[in-house]
Amino acid sequence: MPNACPVDLLRRFAVPLLVLLLGGCSTMDYYAHLGQGQWQLLSARQPITQLLEDPATDADLARRLALSQQARDFASTQLHLPENRSYRLYADLGRPFVVWNVFATPEFSLDPELHCFPVAGCVAYRGYYQQGRARGAAALLRQQGLDTYIGGVEAYSTLGWFDDPLLNTMLRWSDERFIAVIFHELAHQQYYLPGDTAFNESFATFVEREGLRQWHAARGETAPAGDDRQRQQFVELVLASRERLQQLYASNLPEHAMRSAKQAEFERLRRDYRTLRQRQWGGQGRYDAWIEGPLNNAKLLPFGLYDQWVPAFAALFRREGSDWQAFYAAVAALGRLPEADRLSRLESLMQGN
């Protein structure tokens, strides 16, 4: 995610530090590590206005920062997202990722090992500001027989607890994605439902996509074609593999046979990917490194979370007359429903009811 997560599924998958501190940590060492990491990030922040006024600021950096401030203004004035100092600051951390998240699952299950905290609820990963710590934690989990995966994260939100900065880790992105993340992260500040990752990420993804559409329309631009089709086909391929694994793990196969069938499924995923790349992508695939690397249950965890309920939120937005403030109120009302009722309502919206 290199691009440890080429499909951008982990780009913001990080527990806000304050939430972790409120929830307590398994060791004082981990607690101190989190505090130090967040403090270093906060200490590195600089006001973007000062950087733009400084003639010594790199020209390309200045261009990206100026564009970010136009998008930041648009987010609050047109999308009615929170107006605060988040993304009015910039921090260069001197590394490619801000945190590294460790995911883990049992050998024959796609259910994640959860970590639960106040405010954020339960999440399927544990974050580390140092890659070495993440690798050590993953090694200990593997000794317990768990599948593990480490994903580098380029940006995350503290849900408004701190003034989140733009980061050097985000500068490798295109202008389109750079702007999208601002909209996405501010959406998390607008509304966040503890413990429901699919709801939160689908909501923020809808805001990101509709926000980008309105951003380009306001500027008289045509949105870049990008590679959404390739990304969608890849995600569908992985989700189909995950579904087959679910069926396998629900079977009564002996352990040795299930282990063999599991590996055969991952080989099938690789073959299906190579066929798709050759037949429909002209032999060029942006996910080669991901697919050719080690595959296990934990590596599949993020897929589907960002997109699951996007059509439902799109339907809700239309139902509210494409009025952002009415839409946010309706989202909050959905979040107050008991889980079963909320899921039923989302399903109904997906079906156009």
mmCIF file of C-alpha atoms in Angstrom:
data_model
loop_
_atom_site.group_PDB
_atom_site.id
_atom_site.type_symbol
_atom_site.label_atom_id
_atom_site.label_comp_id
_atom_site.label_asym_id
_atom_site.label_seq_id
_atom_site.Cartn_x
_atom_site.Cartn_y
_atom_site.Cartn_z
ATOM 1 C CA MET A 1 0.000 0.000 0.000
ATOM 2 C CA PRO A 2 4.412 0.961 -2.007
ATOM 3 C CA ASN A 3 0.885 1.084 -2.426
ATOM 4 C CA ALA A 4 0.157 -1.361 0.322
ATOM 5 C CA CYS A 5 -3.483 -0.958 -0.554
ATOM 6 C CA PRO A 6 -3.680 -0.356 -4.295
ATOM 7 C CA VAL A 7 -7.450 -0.146 -4.292
ATOM 8 C CA ASP A 8 -7.391 2.667 -1.755
ATOM 9 C CA LEU A 9 -9.450 0.664 0.710
ATOM 10 C CA LEU A 10 -7.244 1.339 3.712
ATOM 11 C CA ARG A 11 -6.372 4.925 2.973
ATOM 12 C CA ARG A 12 -8.236 6.217 6.007
ATOM 13 C CA PHE A 13 -8.600 3.033 8.044
ATOM 14 C CA ALA A 14 -7.192 4.320 11.346
ATOM 15 C CA VAL A 15 -8.555 4.627 14.836
ATOM 16 C CA PRO A 16 -8.505 8.218 16.100
ATOM 17 C CA LEU A 17 -5.820 8.489 18.748
ATOM 18 C CA LEU A 18 -8.000 10.136 21.375
ATOM 19 C CA VAL A 19 -10.497 7.305 21.058
ATOM 20 C CA LEU A 20 -7.760 4.776 21.707
ATOM 21 C CA LEU A 21 -6.588 6.715 24.728
ATOM 22 C CA LEU A 22 -10.088 6.890 26.127
ATOM 23 C CA GLY A 23 -10.480 3.178 25.633
ATOM 24 C CA GLY A 24 -7.255 2.257 27.369
ATOM 25 C CA CYS A 25 -4.466 0.115 25.942
ATOM 26 C CA SER A 26 -3.293 -3.396 26.678
ATOM 27 C CA THR A 27 0.140 -2.117 27.728
ATOM 28 C CA MET A 28 1.571 1.164 28.883
ATOM 29 C CA ASP A 29 4.149 0.827 26.123
ATOM 30 C CA TYR A 30 1.444 0.884 23.459
ATOM 31 C CA TYR A 31 -0.239 3.799 25.222
ATOM 32 C CA ALA A 32 3.012 5.781 25.224
ATOM 33 C CA HIS A 33 3.654 4.882 21.583
ATOM 34 C CA LEU A 34 0.266 6.261 20.514
ATOM 35 C CA GLY A 35 0.699 9.438 22.482
ATOM 36 C CA GLN A 36 4.161 10.049 21.064
ATOM 37 C CA GLY A 37 3.037 9.374 17.497
ATOM 38 C CA GLN A 38 0.093 11.731 17.631
ATOM 39 C CA TRP A 39 2.133 14.406 19.373
ATOM 40 C CA GLN A 40 4.768 14.242 16.631
ATOM 41 C CA LEU A 41 2.060 14.650 14.010
ATOM 42 C CA LEU A 42 0.524 17.629 15.779
ATOM 43 C CA SER A 43 3.927 19.225 16.316
ATOM 44 C CA ALA A 44 4.745 18.972 12.601
ATOM 45 C CA ARG A 45 1.718 21.034 11.505
ATOM 46 C CA GLN A 46 2.163 24.370 9.755
ATOM 47 C CA PRO A 47 -0.558 26.783 8.638
ATOM 48 C CA ILE A 48 -1.041 26.417 4.888
ATOM 49 C CA THR A 49 -1.478 30.181 4.520
ATOM 50 C CA GLN A 50 2.073 30.683 5.792
ATOM 51 C CA LEU A 51 3.478 28.091 3.417
ATOM 52 C CA LEU A 52 1.710 29.718 0.482
ATOM 53 C CA GLU A 53 3.162 33.109 1.440
ATOM 54 C CA ASP A 54 6.690 31.702 1.778
ATOM 55 C CA PRO A 55 8.658 32.038 -1.519
ATOM 56 C CA ALA A 56 10.851 29.126 -0.409
ATOM 57 C CA THR A 57 7.928 26.677 -0.571
ATOM 58 C CA ASP A 58 8.329 24.156 -3.383
ATOM 59 C CA ALA A 59 6.270 25.251 -6.403
ATOM 60 C CA ASP A 60 4.448 21.930 -6.847
ATOM 61 C CA LEU A 61 3.678 21.717 -3.141
ATOM 62 C CA ALA A 62 2.347 25.279 -3.232
ATOM 63 C CA ARG A 63 0.101 24.404 -6.166
ATOM 64 C CA ARG A 64 -1.321 21.358 -4.392
ATOM 65 C CA LEU A 65 -1.856 23.268 -1.165
ATOM 66 C CA ALA A 66 -3.578 26.135 -2.973
ATOM 67 C CA LEU A 67 -5.893 23.652 -4.675
ATOM 68 C CA SER A 68 -6.621 21.992 -1.334
ATOM 69 C CA GLN A 69 -7.749 25.294 0.143
ATOM 70 C CA GLN A 70 -10.146 25.909 -2.734
ATOM 71 C CA ALA A 71 -11.601 22.445 -2.122
ATOM 72 C CA ARG A 72 -11.672 23.078 1.621
ATOM 73 C CA ASP A 73 -13.692 26.266 1.094
ATOM 74 C CA PHE A 74 -16.050 24.441 -1.284
ATOM 75 C CA ALA A 75 -16.574 21.668 1.270
ATOM 76 C CA SER A 76 -17.950 24.044 3.863
ATOM 77 C CA THR A 77 -19.761 26.590 1.690
ATOM 78 C CA GLN A 78 -21.337 24.209 -0.834
ATOM 79 C CA LEU A 79 -21.387 20.766 0.800
ATOM 80 C CA HIS A 80 -22.134 22.184 4.276
ATOM 81 C CA LEU A 81 -19.361 20.148 5.868
ATOM 82 C CA PRO A 82 -17.758 21.370 9.123
ATOM 83 C CA GLU A 83 -15.857 24.655 9.003
ATOM 84 C CA ASN A 84 -12.816 24.381 11.251
ATOM 85 C CA ARG A 85 -9.019 24.296 11.028
ATOM 86 C CA SER A 86 -8.868 20.711 9.750
ATOM 87 C CA TYR A 87 -7.044 20.599 6.393
ATOM 88 C CA ARG A 88 -6.017 24.239 6.811
ATOM 89 C CA LEU A 89 -2.694 22.877 8.094
ATOM 90 C CA TYR A 90 0.077 20.788 6.534
ATOM 91 C CA ALA A 91 2.532 18.335 8.110
ATOM 92 C CA ASP A 92 5.536 16.594 6.558
ATOM 93 C CA LEU A 93 6.180 13.428 8.574
ATOM 94 C CA GLY A 94 9.152 12.329 6.495
ATOM 95 C CA ARG A 95 7.729 8.830 5.886
ATOM 96 C CA PRO A 96 5.396 7.236 3.300
ATOM 97 C CA PHE A 97 2.566 6.337 5.715
ATOM 98 C CA VAL A 98 1.203 7.971 8.811
ATOM 99 C CA VAL A 99 0.295 4.675 10.501
ATOM 100 C CA TRP A 100 0.418 0.950 9.796
ATOM 101 C CA ASN A 101 -2.669 -1.074 10.687
ATOM 102 C CA VAL A 102 -2.584 -4.735 11.659
ATOM 103 C CA PHE A 103 -5.562 -6.907 10.652
ATOM 104 C CA ALA A 104 -6.068 -10.459 11.888
ATOM 105 C CA THR A 105 -8.553 -13.292 11.372
ATOM 106 C CA PRO A 106 -8.744 -16.942 12.407
ATOM 107 C CA GLU A 107 -7.303 -19.385 9.884
ATOM 108 C CA PHE A 108 -10.731 -20.561 8.723
ATOM 109 C CA SER A 109 -12.840 -17.452 9.144
ATOM 110 C CA LEU A 110 -13.272 -14.034 7.566
ATOM 111 C CA ASP A 111 -14.399 -12.520 10.868
ATOM 112 C CA PRO A 112 -11.807 -9.993 12.070
ATOM 113 C CA GLU A 113 -10.226 -9.867 15.472
ATOM 114 C CA LEU A 114 -11.977 -6.780 16.868
ATOM 115 C CA HIS A 115 -10.660 -3.978 19.077
ATOM 116 C CA CYS A 116 -13.407 -2.026 20.840
ATOM 117 C CA PHE A 117 -13.194 1.516 22.163
ATOM 118 C CA PRO A 118 -15.571 4.211 23.386
ATOM 119 C CA VAL A 119 -16.689 6.677 20.703
ATOM 120 C CA ALA A 120 -15.283 4.667 17.775
ATOM 121 C CA GLY A 121 -16.875 1.380 18.798
ATOM 122 C CA CYS A 122 -15.319 -1.856 17.523
ATOM 123 C CA VAL A 123 -12.839 -1.789 14.651
ATOM 124 C CA ALA A 124 -11.082 -4.554 12.755
ATOM 125 C CA TYR A 125 -7.487 -3.415 13.172
ATOM 126 C CA ARG A 126 -4.926 -1.949 15.544
ATOM 127 C CA GLY A 127 -2.795 0.980 14.448
ATOM 128 C CA TYR A 128 0.901 1.676 14.945
ATOM 129 C CA TYR A 129 2.908 4.783 14.133
ATOM 130 C CA GLN A 130 6.033 2.686 13.556
ATOM 131 C CA GLN A 131 6.199 -0.053 10.929
ATOM 132 C CA GLY A 132 8.489 -2.158 13.118
ATOM 133 C CA ARG A 133 5.900 -2.243 15.892
ATOM 134 C CA ALA A 134 3.225 -3.302 13.433
ATOM 135 C CA ARG A 135 5.412 -6.133 12.153
ATOM 136 C CA GLY A 136 6.132 -7.285 15.691
ATOM 137 C CA ALA A 137 2.441 -7.288 16.593
ATOM 138 C CA ALA A 138 1.593 -9.235 13.433
ATOM 139 C CA ALA A 139 4.290 -11.811 14.214
ATOM 140 C CA LEU A 140 2.820 -12.428 17.665
ATOM 141 C CA LEU A 141 -0.641 -12.910 16.161
ATOM 142 C CA ARG A 142 0.720 -15.373 13.601
ATOM 143 C CA GLN A 143 2.215 -17.385 16.459
ATOM 144 C CA GLN A 144 -1.366 -17.741 17.718
ATOM 145 C CA GLY A 145 -2.369 -19.283 14.397
ATOM 146 C CA LEU A 146 -4.075 -16.183 13.005
ATOM 147 C CA ASP A 147 -3.926 -14.829 9.467
ATOM 148 C CA THR A 148 -2.490 -11.299 9.505
ATOM 149 C CA TYR A 149 -2.076 -8.379 7.140
ATOM 150 C CA ILE A 150 -0.304 -5.038 7.580
ATOM 151 C CA GLY A 151 -1.660 -2.069 5.634
ATOM 152 C CA GLY A 152 0.009 1.327 5.433
ATOM 153 C CA VAL A 153 -2.378 4.268 5.851
ATOM 154 C CA GLU A 154 -1.739 7.614 4.195
ATOM 155 C CA ALA A 155 -4.384 9.668 6.028
ATOM 156 C CA TYR A 156 -6.896 9.373 8.845
ATOM 157 C CA SER A 157 -9.405 11.413 10.757
ATOM 158 C CA THR A 158 -9.600 12.177 14.475
ATOM 159 C CA LEU A 159 -13.308 12.977 13.961
ATOM 160 C CA GLY A 160 -12.752 16.596 14.884
ATOM 161 C CA TRP A 161 -10.981 16.007 18.205
ATOM 162 C CA PHE A 162 -7.882 17.627 16.688
ATOM 163 C CA ASP A 163 -7.296 19.920 13.709
ATOM 164 C CA ASP A 164 -6.297 17.246 11.208
ATOM 165 C CA PRO A 165 -3.600 18.359 8.749
ATOM 166 C CA LEU A 166 -2.981 17.499 5.135
ATOM 167 C CA LEU A 167 0.044 15.206 5.089
ATOM 168 C CA ASN A 168 3.040 14.651 2.837
ATOM 169 C CA THR A 169 1.841 11.034 2.608
ATOM 170 C CA MET A 170 -1.114 12.285 0.539
ATOM 171 C CA LEU A 171 0.945 14.116 -2.079
ATOM 172 C CA ARG A 172 1.564 11.041 -4.239
ATOM 173 C CA TRP A 173 -2.164 11.037 -5.022
ATOM 174 C CA SER A 174 -3.737 12.664 -8.056
ATOM 175 C CA ASP A 175 -5.459 16.029 -7.619
ATOM 176 C CA GLU A 176 -8.784 14.197 -7.872
ATOM 177 C CA ARG A 177 -8.073 11.851 -5.004
ATOM 178 C CA PHE A 178 -6.414 14.596 -2.975
ATOM 179 C CA ILE A 179 -9.647 16.604 -3.074
ATOM 180 C CA ALA A 180 -11.792 13.512 -2.544
ATOM 181 C CA VAL A 181 -10.058 12.721 0.737
ATOM 182 C CA ILE A 182 -10.786 16.187 2.092
ATOM 183 C CA PHE A 183 -14.493 15.709 1.381
ATOM 184 C CA HIS A 184 -14.417 12.153 2.751
ATOM 185 C CA GLU A 185 -12.684 12.986 6.016
ATOM 186 C CA LEU A 186 -14.848 16.026 6.694
ATOM 187 C CA ALA A 187 -17.873 13.769 6.165
ATOM 188 C CA HIS A 188 -16.606 11.645 9.054
ATOM 189 C CA GLN A 189 -16.524 14.790 11.163
ATOM 190 C CA GLN A 190 -20.060 15.603 10.052
ATOM 191 C CA TYR A 191 -21.424 12.246 11.186
ATOM 192 C CA TYR A 192 -19.877 9.112 12.652
ATOM 193 C CA LEU A 193 -21.748 6.080 14.003
ATOM 194 C CA PRO A 194 -19.632 4.161 16.534
ATOM 195 C CA GLY A 195 -19.125 0.523 15.690
ATOM 196 C CA ASP A 196 -20.554 0.491 12.145
ATOM 197 C CA THR A 197 -17.652 0.770 9.705
ATOM 198 C CA ALA A 198 -19.709 -0.063 6.605
ATOM 199 C CA PHE A 199 -22.254 2.660 7.429
ATOM 200 C CA ASN A 200 -19.606 5.281 8.151
ATOM 201 C CA GLU A 201 -17.426 4.555 5.132
ATOM 202 C CA SER A 202 -20.339 4.241 2.709
ATOM 203 C CA PHE A 203 -21.749 7.559 3.924
ATOM 204 C CA ALA A 204 -18.391 9.311 3.583
ATOM 205 C CA THR A 205 -17.781 7.699 0.188
ATOM 206 C CA PHE A 206 -21.117 8.995 -1.089
ATOM 207 C CA VAL A 207 -20.308 12.497 0.163
ATOM 208 C CA GLU A 208 -16.897 12.245 -1.503
ATOM 209 C CA ARG A 209 -18.317 11.167 -4.868
ATOM 210 C CA GLU A 210 -21.251 13.571 -4.979
ATOM 211 C CA GLY A 211 -19.004 16.321 -3.653
ATOM 212 C CA LEU A 212 -16.524 15.710 -6.470
ATOM 213 C CA ARG A 213 -19.333 15.752 -9.034
ATOM 214 C CA GLN A 214 -20.542 19.116 -7.732
ATOM 215 C CA TRP A 215 -16.971 20.441 -7.473
ATOM 216 C CA HIS A 216 -16.282 19.734 -11.139
ATOM 217 C CA ALA A 217 -19.677 21.093 -12.196
ATOM 218 C CA ALA A 218 -19.089 24.344 -10.310
ATOM 219 C CA ARG A 219 -15.735 24.750 -12.073
ATOM 220 C CA GLY A 220 -17.111 23.884 -15.497
ATOM 221 C CA GLU A 221 -14.894 20.824 -15.658
ATOM 222 C CA THR A 222 -15.413 17.293 -16.877
ATOM 223 C CA ALA A 223 -14.565 14.781 -14.182
ATOM 224 C CA PRO A 224 -11.504 12.649 -15.065
ATOM 225 C CA ALA A 225 -12.434 9.258 -16.435
ATOM 226 C CA GLY A 226 -9.917 7.586 -14.143
ATOM 227 C CA ASP A 227 -9.873 3.805 -13.732
ATOM 228 C CA ASP A 228 -13.114 3.293 -11.805
ATOM 229 C CA ARG A 229 -14.146 0.433 -14.083
ATOM 230 C CA GLN A 230 -10.897 -1.454 -13.476
ATOM 231 C CA ARG A 231 -11.169 -0.854 -9.750
ATOM 232 C CA GLN A 232 -14.774 -2.037 -9.637
ATOM 233 C CA GLN A 233 -13.985 -5.194 -11.574
ATOM 234 C CA PHE A 234 -11.107 -5.953 -9.244
ATOM 235 C CA VAL A 235 -13.238 -5.444 -6.146
ATOM 236 C CA GLU A 236 -15.953 -7.695 -7.582
ATOM 237 C CA LEU A 237 -13.348 -10.365 -8.254
ATOM 238 C CA VAL A 238 -12.131 -10.275 -4.654
ATOM 239 C CA LEU A 239 -15.662 -10.212 -3.219
ATOM 240 C CA ALA A 240 -16.560 -13.305 -5.271
ATOM 241 C CA SER A 241 -13.512 -15.065 -3.845
ATOM 242 C CA ARG A 242 -14.469 -14.016 -0.349
ATOM 243 C CA GLU A 243 -17.967 -15.411 -0.819
ATOM 244 C CA ARG A 244 -16.556 -18.770 -1.908
ATOM 245 C CA LEU A 245 -14.285 -18.792 1.134
ATOM 246 C CA GLN A 246 -17.274 -18.090 3.389
ATOM 247 C CA GLN A 247 -18.987 -21.155 1.970
ATOM 248 C CA LEU A 248 -15.843 -23.225 2.402
ATOM 249 C CA TYR A 249 -15.423 -22.241 6.052
ATOM 250 C CA ALA A 250 -19.075 -23.077 6.749
ATOM 251 C CA SER A 251 -18.552 -26.618 5.422
ATOM 252 C CA ASN A 252 -17.652 -29.644 7.512
ATOM 253 C CA LEU A 253 -14.419 -30.465 5.721
ATOM 254 C CA PRO A 254 -11.586 -31.882 7.833
ATOM 255 C CA GLU A 255 -8.957 -29.302 8.769
ATOM 256 C CA HIS A 256 -6.294 -30.533 6.361
ATOM 257 C CA ALA A 257 -8.761 -30.600 3.450
ATOM 258 C CA MET A 258 -10.066 -27.133 4.315
ATOM 259 C CA ARG A 259 -6.527 -25.757 4.445
ATOM 260 C CA SER A 260 -5.798 -27.190 1.001
ATOM 261 C CA ALA A 261 -9.072 -25.841 -0.428
ATOM 262 C CA LYS A 262 -8.308 -22.420 1.037
ATOM 263 C CA GLN A 263 -5.002 -22.217 -0.785
ATOM 264 C CA ALA A 264 -6.637 -23.471 -3.979
ATOM 265 C CA GLU A 265 -9.152 -20.609 -3.753
ATOM 266 C CA PHE A 266 -6.390 -18.029 -3.493
ATOM 267 C CA GLU A 267 -4.715 -19.548 -6.538
ATOM 268 C CA ARG A 268 -8.038 -19.328 -8.371
ATOM 269 C CA LEU A 269 -8.258 -15.643 -7.441
ATOM 270 C CA ARG A 270 -4.817 -15.073 -8.949
ATOM 271 C CA ARG A 271 -5.754 -16.937 -12.135
ATOM 272 C CA ASP A 272 -9.029 -15.034 -12.483
ATOM 273 C CA TYR A 273 -7.164 -11.759 -12.009
ATOM 274 C CA ARG A 274 -4.584 -12.602 -14.682
ATOM 275 C CA THR A 275 -7.358 -13.556 -17.100
ATOM 276 C CA LEU A 276 -9.220 -10.305 -16.419
ATOM 277 C CA ARG A 277 -6.049 -8.266 -16.843
ATOM 278 C CA GLN A 278 -5.211 -9.929 -20.144
ATOM 279 C CA ARG A 279 -8.681 -9.973 -21.698
ATOM 280 C CA GLN A 280 -10.104 -6.647 -20.567
ATOM 281 C CA TRP A 281 -7.242 -4.444 -19.356
ATOM 282 C CA GLY A 282 -4.832 -4.901 -22.244
ATOM 283 C CA GLY A 283 -2.335 -6.726 -20.060
ATOM 284 C CA GLN A 284 -1.919 -3.727 -17.723
ATOM 285 C CA GLY A 285 -3.143 -4.058 -14.136
ATOM 286 C CA ARG A 286 -2.565 -1.679 -11.253
ATOM 287 C CA TYR A 287 -3.163 -4.455 -8.721
ATOM 288 C CA ASP A 288 -0.373 -6.821 -9.779
ATOM 289 C CA ALA A 289 1.733 -6.331 -6.651
ATOM 290 C CA TRP A 290 -1.247 -6.905 -4.383
ATOM 291 C CA ILE A 291 -2.432 -10.066 -6.119
ATOM 292 C CA GLU A 292 1.038 -11.602 -6.451
ATOM 293 C CA GLY A 293 1.891 -11.001 -2.808
ATOM 294 C CA PRO A 294 0.904 -13.380 0.002
ATOM 295 C CA LEU A 295 -2.870 -13.846 0.222
ATOM 296 C CA ASN A 296 -4.864 -14.738 3.311
ATOM 297 C CA ASN A 297 -8.161 -13.986 5.032
ATOM 298 C CA ALA A 298 -6.943 -10.839 6.759
ATOM 299 C CA LYS A 299 -5.896 -9.253 3.467
ATOM 300 C CA LEU A 300 -9.489 -9.460 2.221
ATOM 301 C CA LEU A 301 -11.090 -7.704 5.194
ATOM 302 C CA PRO A 302 -11.450 -4.145 3.834
ATOM 303 C CA PHE A 303 -13.159 -5.092 0.579
ATOM 304 C CA GLY A 304 -16.750 -3.951 0.266
ATOM 305 C CA LEU A 305 -16.770 -1.728 3.345
ATOM 306 C CA TYR A 306 -16.400 1.550 1.452
ATOM 307 C CA ASP A 307 -19.083 0.816 -1.122
ATOM 308 C CA GLN A 308 -21.686 -1.412 0.514
ATOM 309 C CA TRP A 309 -24.351 1.221 1.220
ATOM 310 C CA VAL A 310 -23.363 3.959 -1.239
ATOM 311 C CA PRO A 311 -26.489 3.417 -3.429
ATOM 312 C CA ALA A 312 -28.669 3.666 -0.308
ATOM 313 C CA PHE A 313 -27.137 7.017 0.642
ATOM 314 C CA ALA A 314 -27.517 8.212 -2.944
ATOM 315 C CA ALA A 315 -31.222 7.330 -2.798
ATOM 316 C CA LEU A 316 -31.560 9.110 0.541
ATOM 317 C CA PHE A 317 -29.887 12.220 -0.891
ATOM 318 C CA ARG A 318 -32.374 12.276 -3.778
ATOM 319 C CA ARG A 319 -35.263 11.716 -1.398
ATOM 320 C CA GLU A 320 -34.163 14.787 0.579
ATOM 321 C CA GLY A 321 -34.238 16.900 -2.568
ATOM 322 C CA SER A 322 -30.421 16.926 -2.920
ATOM 323 C CA ASP A 323 -30.332 19.257 0.082
ATOM 324 C CA TRP A 324 -27.145 18.603 2.007
ATOM 325 C CA GLN A 325 -28.374 19.760 5.398
ATOM 326 C CA ALA A 326 -31.607 17.760 5.122
ATOM 327 C CA PHE A 327 -29.551 14.774 3.994
ATOM 328 C CA TYR A 328 -27.225 14.985 7.006
ATOM 329 C CA ALA A 329 -30.227 15.164 9.329
ATOM 330 C CA ALA A 330 -31.696 12.082 7.659
ATOM 331 C CA VAL A 331 -28.379 10.228 8.008
ATOM 332 C CA ALA A 332 -28.278 11.064 11.713
ATOM 333 C CA ALA A 333 -31.853 9.798 12.067
ATOM 334 C CA LEU A 334 -30.816 6.528 10.415
ATOM 335 C CA GLY A 335 -27.929 6.241 12.836
ATOM 336 C CA ARG A 336 -30.263 6.514 15.819
ATOM 337 C CA LEU A 337 -32.225 3.438 14.746
ATOM 338 C CA PRO A 338 -31.533 0.049 16.342
ATOM 339 C CA GLU A 339 -29.103 -1.924 14.198
ATOM 340 C CA ALA A 340 -31.702 -4.305 12.742
ATOM 341 C CA ASP A 341 -34.026 -1.428 11.830
ATOM 342 C CA ARG A 342 -31.140 0.567 10.357
ATOM 343 C CA LEU A 343 -30.042 -2.313 8.138
ATOM 344 C CA SER A 344 -33.646 -2.887 7.043
ATOM 345 C CA ARG A 345 -33.990 0.774 6.118
ATOM 346 C CA LEU A 346 -30.730 0.750 4.184
ATOM 347 C CA GLU A 347 -31.837 -2.347 2.285
ATOM 348 C CA SER A 348 -35.125 -0.639 1.474
ATOM 349 C CA LEU A 349 -33.302 2.420 0.151
ATOM 350 C CA MET A 350 -31.100 0.146 -1.966
ATOM 351 C CA GLN A 351 -34.245 -1.281 -3.555
ATOM 352 C CA GLY A 352 -35.680 2.157 -4.268
ATOM 353 C CA ASN A 353 -38.335 2.093 -1.544
#
